[in-house]
CSV table of C-alpha atoms in Angstrom, one decimal:
chain,number,residue,atom,x,y,z
A,11,MET,CA,-11.0,11.4,-19.2
A,12,ALA,CA,-10.5,13.5,-15.6
A,13,THR,CA,-7.6,15.4,-15.3
A,14,THR,CA,-5.2,14.5,-12.6
A,15,SER,CA,-5.5,17.9,-10.9
A,16,GLY,CA,-9.4,18.1,-10.9
A,17,PHE,CA,-10.3,15.7,-8.1
A,18,PRO,CA,-14.0,15.3,-6.9
A,19,ARG,CA,-14.7,17.3,-3.8
A,20,ASP,CA,-15.9,14.1,-2.0
A,21,LEU,CA,-12.7,12.2,-3.0
A,22,LEU,CA,-10.6,15.3,-1.6
A,23,ALA,CA,-12.7,15.5,1.6
A,24,GLY,CA,-12.2,11.8,2.0
A,25,GLN,CA,-8.4,12.1,1.6
A,26,GLU,CA,-8.3,14.9,3.9
A,27,GLU,CA,-10.2,13.2,6.5
A,28,LEU,CA,-8.0,10.1,6.0
A,29,HIS,CA,-5.0,12.1,6.8
A,30,ARG,CA,-6.5,13.7,9.9
A,31,VAL,CA,-7.6,10.3,11.4
A,32,ARG,CA,-4.0,8.7,10.6
A,33,ALA,CA,-2.3,11.6,12.6
A,34,GLU,CA,-5.1,11.3,15.6
A,35,LEU,CA,-4.4,7.5,15.6
A,36,SER,CA,-0.6,7.8,15.5
A,37,ALA,CA,-0.5,10.5,18.4
A,38,LEU,CA,-2.9,8.4,20.4
A,39,LEU,CA,-0.6,5.2,20.0
A,40,LYS,CA,2.4,7.2,21.2
A,41,ARG,CA,0.8,8.1,24.2
A,42,LEU,CA,-0.5,5.1,25.3
A,43,PRO,CA,1.5,2.2,27.1
A,44,TRP,CA,3.6,-0.1,25.2
A,45,SER,CA,1.5,-3.0,25.8
A,46,VAL,CA,-2.2,-3.3,25.4
A,47,GLU,CA,-2.5,-5.7,28.2
A,48,PRO,CA,-0.6,-5.0,31.9
A,49,MET,CA,2.8,-6.6,31.5
A,50,ASP,CA,5.9,-6.5,33.6
A,51,GLY,CA,8.9,-4.4,32.6
A,52,PHE,CA,12.1,-5.9,31.3
A,53,HIS,CA,15.6,-5.6,30.5
A,54,ASP,CA,17.6,-7.7,27.9
A,55,ASP,CA,21.1,-6.6,27.0
A,56,SER,CA,22.2,-10.0,25.9
A,57,GLY,CA,21.3,-9.8,22.3
A,58,TRP,CA,22.7,-7.9,19.2
A,59,ARG,CA,21.0,-4.6,20.8
A,60,LYS,CA,19.7,-3.6,24.0
A,61,VAL,CA,15.9,-4.0,24.8
A,62,GLU,CA,14.4,-2.4,27.7
A,63,ARG,CA,10.8,-1.5,28.5
A,64,PRO,CA,9.1,-0.4,31.7
A,65,ALA,CA,6.0,-2.1,33.6
A,66,SER,CA,2.9,-1.4,31.3
A,67,PRO,CA,-0.2,-0.8,32.9
A,68,GLY,CA,-2.0,-2.0,29.9
A,69,TRP,CA,-4.9,0.1,28.1
A,70,THR,CA,-8.0,1.1,29.6
A,71,VAL,CA,-11.1,-0.2,28.1
A,72,ASN,CA,-11.8,3.4,26.4
A,73,GLU,CA,-8.3,3.6,25.4
A,74,GLN,CA,-8.9,0.2,23.4
A,75,ALA,CA,-12.3,1.6,22.0
A,76,GLU,CA,-10.9,4.5,20.7
A,77,VAL,CA,-8.1,3.0,19.0
A,78,GLU,CA,-10.8,0.6,17.4
A,79,LYS,CA,-12.8,3.4,16.4
A,80,LEU,CA,-9.9,5.2,14.7
A,81,ARG,CA,-8.6,1.9,12.9
A,82,ARG,CA,-12.0,1.2,11.9
A,83,ARG,CA,-12.7,4.8,10.5
A,84,GLU,CA,-9.0,4.7,9.0
A,85,HIS,CA,-10.0,1.3,7.0
A,86,GLU,CA,-13.3,2.8,5.9
A,87,LEU,CA,-11.8,6.1,4.4
A,88,ALA,CA,-8.7,4.1,2.8
A,89,VAL,CA,-11.5,1.9,1.0
A,90,PHE,CA,-13.5,4.9,0.0
A,91,VAL,CA,-10.6,6.5,-1.5
A,92,SER,CA,-9.0,3.9,-3.2
A,93,THR,CA,-12.2,2.5,-4.8
A,94,HIS,CA,-13.7,5.9,-5.5
A,95,ARG,CA,-15.4,5.8,-9.3
A,96,PHE,CA,-13.0,8.8,-9.9
A,97,TRP,CA,-10.1,6.3,-10.6
A,98,ALA,CA,-12.0,4.6,-13.4
A,99,GLU,CA,-12.0,7.7,-15.1
A,100,VAL,CA,-8.2,8.2,-15.1
A,101,ALA,CA,-6.1,6.4,-17.8
A,102,ALA,CA,-4.3,3.4,-15.8
A,103,ALA,CA,-1.1,4.8,-17.0
A,104,ASP,CA,-1.7,7.9,-15.1
A,105,ARG,CA,-3.2,6.6,-11.9
A,106,VAL,CA,-0.1,6.0,-9.7
A,107,GLU,CA,0.9,9.8,-10.4
A,108,ALA,CA,-2.8,10.7,-9.8
A,109,ARG,CA,-3.0,9.0,-6.4
A,110,ARG,CA,0.1,10.6,-5.5
A,111,ASN,CA,-1.2,13.9,-6.0
A,112,LEU,CA,-4.4,13.3,-4.3
A,113,LYS,CA,-2.2,12.1,-1.1
A,114,TYR,CA,-0.3,15.5,-1.2
A,115,ALA,CA,-3.2,17.6,-2.5
A,116,HIS,CA,-3.7,18.9,1.0
A,117,GLU,CA,0.0,20.7,1.1
A,118,GLY,CA,-0.9,22.4,-2.1
A,119,THR,CA,1.9,20.6,-4.2
A,120,ALA,CA,-0.4,18.5,-6.4
A,121,THR,CA,0.2,19.5,-9.9
A,122,GLU,CA,0.7,17.5,-12.9
A,123,GLY,CA,4.3,16.6,-14.1
A,124,ASN,CA,5.4,17.6,-10.3
A,125,GLY,CA,7.9,14.9,-8.8
């Protein structure tokens, strides 16, 4: 059985790239207008909370393509990491902890028995 701290290089690289792609996608979505399509702004304070949005010019074709490209890559990497052959070498009872350790390996905190 493989130890949970001895991840294969390609698995570590895939997890690293997954973190990077998710951060890039999150930053991009925060910069983009709130609506993909052009929409008028609105204001509604009659509900249990006030909702207000400015008019949205929508996303450009290039912005839509960039979001799609990042989402597609995020999906590919998530599938690669979650179905990697390494997981078959880890005892079923240890997989959750091993996956958690992999997720935080880039922070240098992935050690067995770490909570």
